PDB file of C-alpha atoms in Angstrom:
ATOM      1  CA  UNK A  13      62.456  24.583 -83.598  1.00 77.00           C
ATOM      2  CA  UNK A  14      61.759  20.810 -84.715  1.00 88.00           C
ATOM      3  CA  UNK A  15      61.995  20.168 -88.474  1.00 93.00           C
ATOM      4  CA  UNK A  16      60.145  17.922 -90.768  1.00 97.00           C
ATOM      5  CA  UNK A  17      61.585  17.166 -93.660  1.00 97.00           C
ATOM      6  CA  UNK A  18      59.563  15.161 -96.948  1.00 98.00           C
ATOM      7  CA  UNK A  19      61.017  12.908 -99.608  1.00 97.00           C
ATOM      8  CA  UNK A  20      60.531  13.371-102.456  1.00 97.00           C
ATOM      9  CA  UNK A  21      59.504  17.144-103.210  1.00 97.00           C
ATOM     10  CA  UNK A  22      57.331  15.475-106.039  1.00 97.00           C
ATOM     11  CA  UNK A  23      57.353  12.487-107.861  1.00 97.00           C
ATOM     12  CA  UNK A  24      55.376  10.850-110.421  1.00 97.00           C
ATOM     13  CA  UNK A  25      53.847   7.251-110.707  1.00 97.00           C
ATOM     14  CA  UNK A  26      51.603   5.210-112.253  1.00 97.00           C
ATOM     15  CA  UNK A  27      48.109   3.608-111.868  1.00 97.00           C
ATOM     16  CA  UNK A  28      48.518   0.720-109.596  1.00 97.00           C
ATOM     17  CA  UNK A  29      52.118   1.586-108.034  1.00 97.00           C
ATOM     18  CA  UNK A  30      53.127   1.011-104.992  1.00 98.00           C
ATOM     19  CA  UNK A  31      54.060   4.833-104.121  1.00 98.00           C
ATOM     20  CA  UNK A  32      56.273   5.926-100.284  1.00 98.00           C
ATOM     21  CA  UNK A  33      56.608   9.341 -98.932  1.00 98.00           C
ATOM     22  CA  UNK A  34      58.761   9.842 -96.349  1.00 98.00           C
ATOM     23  CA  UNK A  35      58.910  12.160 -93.533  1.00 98.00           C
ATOM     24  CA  UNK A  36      61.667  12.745 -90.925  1.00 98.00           C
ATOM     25  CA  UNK A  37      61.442  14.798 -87.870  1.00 97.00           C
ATOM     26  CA  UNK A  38      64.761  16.547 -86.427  1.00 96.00           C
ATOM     27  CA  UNK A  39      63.886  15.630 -82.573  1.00 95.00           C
ATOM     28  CA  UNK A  40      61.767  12.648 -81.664  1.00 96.00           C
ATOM     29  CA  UNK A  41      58.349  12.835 -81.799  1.00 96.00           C
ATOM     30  CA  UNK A  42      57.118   9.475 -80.696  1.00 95.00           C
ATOM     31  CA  UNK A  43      53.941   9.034 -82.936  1.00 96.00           C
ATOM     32  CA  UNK A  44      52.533  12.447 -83.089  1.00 96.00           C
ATOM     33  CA  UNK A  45      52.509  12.742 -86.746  1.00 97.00           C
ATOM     34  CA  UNK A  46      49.468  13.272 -89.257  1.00 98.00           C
ATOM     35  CA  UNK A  47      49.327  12.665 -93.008  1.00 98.00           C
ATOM     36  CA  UNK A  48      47.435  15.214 -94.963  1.00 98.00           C
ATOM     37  CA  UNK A  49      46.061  15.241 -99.047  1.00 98.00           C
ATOM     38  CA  UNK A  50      45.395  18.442-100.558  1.00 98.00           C
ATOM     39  CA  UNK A  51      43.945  17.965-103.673  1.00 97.00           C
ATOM     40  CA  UNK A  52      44.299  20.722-106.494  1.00 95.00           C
ATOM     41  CA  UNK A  53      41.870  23.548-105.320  1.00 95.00           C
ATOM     42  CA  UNK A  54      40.919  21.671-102.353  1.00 97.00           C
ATOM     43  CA  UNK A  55      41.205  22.231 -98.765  1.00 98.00           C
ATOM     44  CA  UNK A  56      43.489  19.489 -96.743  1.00 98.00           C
ATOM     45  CA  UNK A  57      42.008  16.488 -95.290  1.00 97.00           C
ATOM     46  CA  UNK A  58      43.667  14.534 -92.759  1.00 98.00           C
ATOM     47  CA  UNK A  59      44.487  10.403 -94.262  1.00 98.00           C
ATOM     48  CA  UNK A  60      46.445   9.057 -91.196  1.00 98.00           C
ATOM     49  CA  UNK A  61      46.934  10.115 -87.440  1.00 97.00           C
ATOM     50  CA  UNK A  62      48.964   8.693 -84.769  1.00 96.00           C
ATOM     51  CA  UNK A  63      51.493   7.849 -87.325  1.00 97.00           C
ATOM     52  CA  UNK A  64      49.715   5.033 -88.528  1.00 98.00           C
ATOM     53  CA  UNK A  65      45.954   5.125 -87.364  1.00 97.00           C
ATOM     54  CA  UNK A  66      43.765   5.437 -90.508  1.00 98.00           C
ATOM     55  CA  UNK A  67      41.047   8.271 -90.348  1.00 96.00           C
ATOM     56  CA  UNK A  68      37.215   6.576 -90.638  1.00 95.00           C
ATOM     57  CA  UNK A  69      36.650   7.067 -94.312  1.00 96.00           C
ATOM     58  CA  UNK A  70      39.845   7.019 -95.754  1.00 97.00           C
ATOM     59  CA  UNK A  71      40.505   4.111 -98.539  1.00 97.00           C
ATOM     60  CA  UNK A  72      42.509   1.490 -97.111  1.00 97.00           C
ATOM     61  CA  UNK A  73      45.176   1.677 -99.769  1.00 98.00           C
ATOM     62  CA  UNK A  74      46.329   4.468 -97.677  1.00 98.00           C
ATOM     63  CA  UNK A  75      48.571   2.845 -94.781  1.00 98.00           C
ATOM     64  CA  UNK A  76      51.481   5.151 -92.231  1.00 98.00           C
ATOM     65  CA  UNK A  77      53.706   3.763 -89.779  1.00 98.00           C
ATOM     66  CA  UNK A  78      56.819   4.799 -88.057  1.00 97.00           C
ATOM     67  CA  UNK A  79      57.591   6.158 -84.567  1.00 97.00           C
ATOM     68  CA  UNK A  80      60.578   8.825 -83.364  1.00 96.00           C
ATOM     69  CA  UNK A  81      61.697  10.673 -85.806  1.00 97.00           C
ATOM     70  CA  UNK A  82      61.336   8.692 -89.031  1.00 98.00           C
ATOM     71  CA  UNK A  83      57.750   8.194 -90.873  1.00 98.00           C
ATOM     72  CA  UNK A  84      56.269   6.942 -93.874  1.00 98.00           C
ATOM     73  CA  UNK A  85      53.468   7.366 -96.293  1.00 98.00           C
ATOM     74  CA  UNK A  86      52.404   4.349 -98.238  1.00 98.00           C
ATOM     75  CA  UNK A  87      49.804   4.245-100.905  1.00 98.00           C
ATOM     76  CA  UNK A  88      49.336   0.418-101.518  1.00 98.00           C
ATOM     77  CA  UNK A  89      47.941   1.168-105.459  1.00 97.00           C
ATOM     78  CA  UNK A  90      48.113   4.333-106.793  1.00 98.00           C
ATOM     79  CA  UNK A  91      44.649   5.630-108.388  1.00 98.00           C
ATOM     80  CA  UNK A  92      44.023   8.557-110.284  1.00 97.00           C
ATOM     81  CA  UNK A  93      42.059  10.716-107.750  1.00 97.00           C
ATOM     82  CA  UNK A  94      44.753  10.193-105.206  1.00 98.00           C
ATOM     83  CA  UNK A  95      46.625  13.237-107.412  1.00 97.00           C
ATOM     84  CA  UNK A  96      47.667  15.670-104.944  1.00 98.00           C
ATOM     85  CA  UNK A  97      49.871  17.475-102.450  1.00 98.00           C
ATOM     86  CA  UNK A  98      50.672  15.133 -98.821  1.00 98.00           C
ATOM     87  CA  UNK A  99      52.038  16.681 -96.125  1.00 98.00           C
ATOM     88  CA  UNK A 100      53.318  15.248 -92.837  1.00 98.00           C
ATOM     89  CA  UNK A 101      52.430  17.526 -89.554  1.00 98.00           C
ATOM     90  CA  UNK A 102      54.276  16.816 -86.215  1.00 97.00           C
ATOM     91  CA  UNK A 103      51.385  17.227 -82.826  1.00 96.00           C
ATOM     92  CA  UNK A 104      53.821  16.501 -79.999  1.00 94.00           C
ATOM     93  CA  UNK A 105      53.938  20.235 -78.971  1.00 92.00           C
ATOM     94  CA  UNK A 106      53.559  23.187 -80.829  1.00 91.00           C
ATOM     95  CA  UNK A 107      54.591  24.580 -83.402  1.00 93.00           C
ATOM     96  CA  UNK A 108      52.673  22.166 -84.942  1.00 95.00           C
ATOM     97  CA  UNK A 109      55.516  22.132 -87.945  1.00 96.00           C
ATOM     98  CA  UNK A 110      54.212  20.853 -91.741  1.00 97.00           C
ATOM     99  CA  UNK A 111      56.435  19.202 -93.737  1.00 97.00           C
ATOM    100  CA  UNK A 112      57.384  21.161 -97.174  1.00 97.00           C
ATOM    101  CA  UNK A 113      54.503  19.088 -98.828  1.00 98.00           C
ATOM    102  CA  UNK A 114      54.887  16.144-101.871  1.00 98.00           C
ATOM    103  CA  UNK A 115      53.337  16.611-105.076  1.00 98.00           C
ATOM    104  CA  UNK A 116      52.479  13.486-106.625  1.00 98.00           C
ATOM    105  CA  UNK A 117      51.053  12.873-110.328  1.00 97.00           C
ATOM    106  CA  UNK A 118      50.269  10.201-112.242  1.00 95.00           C
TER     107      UNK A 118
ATOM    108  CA  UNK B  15      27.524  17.993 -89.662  1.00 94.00           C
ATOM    109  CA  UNK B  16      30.814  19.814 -88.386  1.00 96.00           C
ATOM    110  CA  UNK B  17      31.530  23.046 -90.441  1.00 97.00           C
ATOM    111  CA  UNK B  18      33.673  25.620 -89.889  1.00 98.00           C
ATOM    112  CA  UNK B  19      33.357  28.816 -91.786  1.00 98.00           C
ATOM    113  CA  UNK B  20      35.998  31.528 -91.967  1.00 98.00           C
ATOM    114  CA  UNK B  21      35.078  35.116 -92.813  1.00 98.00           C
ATOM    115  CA  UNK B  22      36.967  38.685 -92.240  1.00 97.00           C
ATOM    116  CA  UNK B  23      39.534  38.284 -94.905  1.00 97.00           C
ATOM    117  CA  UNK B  24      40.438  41.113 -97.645  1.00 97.00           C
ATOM    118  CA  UNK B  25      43.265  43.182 -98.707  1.00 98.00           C
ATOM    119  CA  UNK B  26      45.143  45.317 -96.588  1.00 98.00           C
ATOM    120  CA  UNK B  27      48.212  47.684 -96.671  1.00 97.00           C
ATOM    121  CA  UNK B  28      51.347  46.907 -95.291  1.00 97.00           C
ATOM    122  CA  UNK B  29      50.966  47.767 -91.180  1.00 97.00           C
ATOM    123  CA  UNK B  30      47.482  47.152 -91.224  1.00 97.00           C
ATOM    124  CA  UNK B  31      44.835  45.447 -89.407  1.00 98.00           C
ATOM    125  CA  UNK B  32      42.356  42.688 -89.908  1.00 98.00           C
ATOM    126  CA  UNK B  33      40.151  40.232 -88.006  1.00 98.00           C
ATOM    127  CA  UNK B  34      39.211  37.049 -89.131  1.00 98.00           C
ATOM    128  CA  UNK B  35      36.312  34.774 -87.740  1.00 98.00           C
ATOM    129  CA  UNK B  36      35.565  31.343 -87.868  1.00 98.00           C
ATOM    130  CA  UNK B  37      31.784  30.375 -87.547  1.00 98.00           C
ATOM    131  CA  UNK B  38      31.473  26.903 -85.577  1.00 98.00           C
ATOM    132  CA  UNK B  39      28.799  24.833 -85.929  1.00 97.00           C
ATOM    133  CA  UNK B  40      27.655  20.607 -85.679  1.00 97.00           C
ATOM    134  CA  UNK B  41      29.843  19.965 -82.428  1.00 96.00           C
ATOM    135  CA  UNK B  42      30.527  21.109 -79.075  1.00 96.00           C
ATOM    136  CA  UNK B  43      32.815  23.379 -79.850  1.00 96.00           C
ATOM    137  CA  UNK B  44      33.645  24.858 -76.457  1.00 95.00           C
ATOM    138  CA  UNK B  45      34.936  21.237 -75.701  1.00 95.00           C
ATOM    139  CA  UNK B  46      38.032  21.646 -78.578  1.00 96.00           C
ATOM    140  CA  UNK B  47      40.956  23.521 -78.911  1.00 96.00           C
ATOM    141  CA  UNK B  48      40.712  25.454 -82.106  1.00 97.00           C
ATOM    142  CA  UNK B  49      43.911  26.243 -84.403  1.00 98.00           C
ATOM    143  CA  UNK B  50      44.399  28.908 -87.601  1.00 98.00           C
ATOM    144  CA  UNK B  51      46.165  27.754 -90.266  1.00 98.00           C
ATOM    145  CA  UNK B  52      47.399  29.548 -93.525  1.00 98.00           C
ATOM    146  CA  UNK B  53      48.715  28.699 -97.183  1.00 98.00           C
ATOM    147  CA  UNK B  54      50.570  31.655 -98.794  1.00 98.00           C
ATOM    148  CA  UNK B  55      49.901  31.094-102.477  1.00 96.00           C
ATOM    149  CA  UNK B  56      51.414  28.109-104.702  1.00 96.00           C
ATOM    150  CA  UNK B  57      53.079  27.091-101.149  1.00 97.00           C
ATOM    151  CA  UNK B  58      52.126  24.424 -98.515  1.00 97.00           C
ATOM    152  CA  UNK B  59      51.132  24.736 -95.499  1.00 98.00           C
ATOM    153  CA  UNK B  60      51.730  26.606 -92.170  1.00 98.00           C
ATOM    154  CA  UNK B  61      50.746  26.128 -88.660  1.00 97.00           C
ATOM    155  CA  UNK B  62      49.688  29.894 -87.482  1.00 98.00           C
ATOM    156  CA  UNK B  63      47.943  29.589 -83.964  1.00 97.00           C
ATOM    157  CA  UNK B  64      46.138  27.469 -81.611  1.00 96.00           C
ATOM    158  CA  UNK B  65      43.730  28.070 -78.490  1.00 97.00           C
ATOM    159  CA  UNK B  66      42.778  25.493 -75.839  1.00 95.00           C
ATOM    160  CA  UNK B  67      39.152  25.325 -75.616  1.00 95.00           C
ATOM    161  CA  UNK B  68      39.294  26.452 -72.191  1.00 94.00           C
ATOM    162  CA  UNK B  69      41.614  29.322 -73.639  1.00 95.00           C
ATOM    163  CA  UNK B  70      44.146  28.374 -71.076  1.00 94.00           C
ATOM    164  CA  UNK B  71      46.850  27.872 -73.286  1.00 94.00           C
ATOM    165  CA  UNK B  72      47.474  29.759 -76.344  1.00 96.00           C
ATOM    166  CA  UNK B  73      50.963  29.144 -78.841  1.00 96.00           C
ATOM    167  CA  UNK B  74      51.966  30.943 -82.464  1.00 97.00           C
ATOM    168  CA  UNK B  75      54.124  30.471 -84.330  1.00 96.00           C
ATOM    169  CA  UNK B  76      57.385  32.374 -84.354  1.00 95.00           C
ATOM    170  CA  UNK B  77      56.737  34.606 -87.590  1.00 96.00           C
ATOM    171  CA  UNK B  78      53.583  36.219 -85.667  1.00 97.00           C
ATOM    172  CA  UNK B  79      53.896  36.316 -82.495  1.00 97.00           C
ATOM    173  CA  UNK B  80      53.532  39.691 -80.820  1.00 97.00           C
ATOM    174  CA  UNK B  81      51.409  40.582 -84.036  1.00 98.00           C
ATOM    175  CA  UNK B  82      48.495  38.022 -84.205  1.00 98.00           C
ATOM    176  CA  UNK B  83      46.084  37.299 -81.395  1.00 98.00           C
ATOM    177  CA  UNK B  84      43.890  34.430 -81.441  1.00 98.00           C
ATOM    178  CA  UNK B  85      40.719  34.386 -79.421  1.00 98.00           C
ATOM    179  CA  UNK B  86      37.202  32.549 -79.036  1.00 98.00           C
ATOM    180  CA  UNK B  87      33.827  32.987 -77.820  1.00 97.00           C
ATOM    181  CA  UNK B  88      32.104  29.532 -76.965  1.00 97.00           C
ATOM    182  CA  UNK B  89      29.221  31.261 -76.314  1.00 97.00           C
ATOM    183  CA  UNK B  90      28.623  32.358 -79.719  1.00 97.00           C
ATOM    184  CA  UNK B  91      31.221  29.124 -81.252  1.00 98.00           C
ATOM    185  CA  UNK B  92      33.381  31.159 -82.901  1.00 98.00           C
ATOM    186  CA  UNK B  93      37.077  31.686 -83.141  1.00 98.00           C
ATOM    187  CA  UNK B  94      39.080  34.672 -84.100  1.00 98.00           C
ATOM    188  CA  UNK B  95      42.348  35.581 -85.048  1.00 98.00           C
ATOM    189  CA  UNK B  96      43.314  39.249 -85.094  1.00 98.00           C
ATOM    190  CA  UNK B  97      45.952  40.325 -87.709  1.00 98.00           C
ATOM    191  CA  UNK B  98      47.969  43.306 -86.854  1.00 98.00           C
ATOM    192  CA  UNK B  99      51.203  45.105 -88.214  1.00 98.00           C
ATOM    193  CA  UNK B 100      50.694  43.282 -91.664  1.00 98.00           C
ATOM    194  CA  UNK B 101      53.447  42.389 -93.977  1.00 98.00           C
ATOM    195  CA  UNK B 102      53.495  41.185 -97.755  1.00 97.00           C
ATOM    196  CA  UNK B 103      54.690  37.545 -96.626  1.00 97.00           C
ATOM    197  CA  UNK B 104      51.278  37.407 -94.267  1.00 98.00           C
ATOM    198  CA  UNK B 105      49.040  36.549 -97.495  1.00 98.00           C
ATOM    199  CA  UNK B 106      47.869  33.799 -97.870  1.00 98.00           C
ATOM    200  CA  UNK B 107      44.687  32.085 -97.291  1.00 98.00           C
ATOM    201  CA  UNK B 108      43.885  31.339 -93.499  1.00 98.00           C
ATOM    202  CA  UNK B 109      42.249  27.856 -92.756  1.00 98.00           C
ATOM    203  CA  UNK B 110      40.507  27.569 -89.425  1.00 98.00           C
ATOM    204  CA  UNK B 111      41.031  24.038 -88.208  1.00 98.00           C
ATOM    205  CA  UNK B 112      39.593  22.099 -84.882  1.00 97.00           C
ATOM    206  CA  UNK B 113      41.456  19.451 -82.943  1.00 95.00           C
ATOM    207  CA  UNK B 114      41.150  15.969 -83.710  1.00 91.00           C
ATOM    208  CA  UNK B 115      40.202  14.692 -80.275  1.00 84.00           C
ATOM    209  CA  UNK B 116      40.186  16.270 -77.176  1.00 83.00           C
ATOM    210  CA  UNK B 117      43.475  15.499 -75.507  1.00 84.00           C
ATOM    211  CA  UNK B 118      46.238  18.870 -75.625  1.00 82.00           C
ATOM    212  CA  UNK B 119      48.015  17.785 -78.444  1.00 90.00           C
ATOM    213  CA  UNK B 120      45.808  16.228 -81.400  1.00 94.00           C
ATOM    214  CA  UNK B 121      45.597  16.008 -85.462  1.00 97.00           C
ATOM    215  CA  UNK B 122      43.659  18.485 -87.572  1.00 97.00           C
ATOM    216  CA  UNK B 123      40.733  16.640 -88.307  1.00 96.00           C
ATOM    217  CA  UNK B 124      38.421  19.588 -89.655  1.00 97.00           C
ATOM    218  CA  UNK B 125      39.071  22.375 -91.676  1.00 98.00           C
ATOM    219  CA  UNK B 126      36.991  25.406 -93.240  1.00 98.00           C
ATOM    220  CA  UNK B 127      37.002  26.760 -96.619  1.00 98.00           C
ATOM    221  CA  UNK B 128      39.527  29.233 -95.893  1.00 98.00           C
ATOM    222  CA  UNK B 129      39.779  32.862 -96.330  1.00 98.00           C
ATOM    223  CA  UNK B 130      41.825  35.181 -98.164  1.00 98.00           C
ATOM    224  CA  UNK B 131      44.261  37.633 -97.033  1.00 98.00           C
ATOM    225  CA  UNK B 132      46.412  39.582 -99.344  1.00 98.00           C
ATOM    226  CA  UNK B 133      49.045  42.381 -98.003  1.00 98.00           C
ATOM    227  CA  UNK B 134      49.342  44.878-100.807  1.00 97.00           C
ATOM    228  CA  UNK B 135      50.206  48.384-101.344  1.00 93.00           C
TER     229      UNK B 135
END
């Protein structure tokens, strides 16, 4: 089966950074890939669809893009409620495979 | 407003049996495909199941398949995922999610509360 990998496993930053998670798929997946935050406790919430297609709500510090098998994650300023756990999620077919997750603190 | 709402979890012995629900409600829901997905714990997360909303296609994952059966009713909006043959690595707690848009393959755009299973003699 496809793989997704993330980089970095965690990471830490501070208020105001410009912070990038990366996400690679083993096949090609066009842009069927999701961002997800799960804050501590909290249950997932999709940021970004269609690689880079913003979900209605979501701050617009938040910003994807990428296409085939290499995607990215960019939070433009880092705030303090954006500590959490992202994961990537490839939609192309199923298994809809998750990326190992990023934990990111401030 | 869209809420899903998962009930049915508990502990269970190794080889045993369990059947989770997902209450639908604040959409059409017999107009999505409806997925389950779990989060064993201090680990991310894992795509289980999914079910076309015309239940015409149906895919698992390859660490339950042959043991878990996913099912709806869109007369009474709910979705269910039967657990059978348990084993230790099943717990976790089970999210039911819904499709992000209507075409085959979509994003997770909803997800309920969750509910725990834990596989313990």
């Amino acid at each position: 089966d496809l793989q997704m990998t993330q980089s970095p496993s965690s990471l830490s930053a501070s208020v105001g950074d410009r912070v990038t998670i990366t996400c690679r798929a083993s096949q090609g997946i066009s842009n069927y890939l999701a961002w997800y935050q799960q804050k501590p406790g909290k249950v997932p919430k999709v940021l970004i669809y269609g690689a880079s297609t913003l979900q209605s709500g979501v701050p617009s510090r938040f910003s994807g893009s990428g296409s085939g098998t290499d995607f990215t994650l960019t939070i433009s300023s880092l705030q303090p409620e954006d500590v959490a756990t992202y994961y990537c999620q490839k939609y192309n077919s199923a298994p809809y495979t998750f990326g190992q997750g990023t934990k990111l603190e401030i | 407003q869209v809420q899903l709402v998962e009930s049915g979890g508990g502990v269970v012995q190794p080889g045993g049996s369990l059947r989770l629900s997902c209450a639908a409600s604040g959409f059409i829901f017999d107009t999505y495909t409806m997925h389950w997905v779990r989060q064993a714990p201090g680990k991310g997360l894992e795509w289980v199941a999914l079910l076309s909303h015309d239940e015409l296609y149906e895919y698992y994952t390859d660490s339950v398949r042959g043991r878990f059966t996913i099912s709806r009713d869109n007369s009474q909006n709910t979705l269910s995922l039967e657990l059978k043959n348990l084993r230790p690595e099943d717990t976790a707690l089970y999210y039911c999610a819904r499709n992000g848009g209507h075409s085959r393959w979509s994003w997770l755009d909803t997800w309920g509360q969750g509910t725990q299973v834990t596989v313990s003699s």
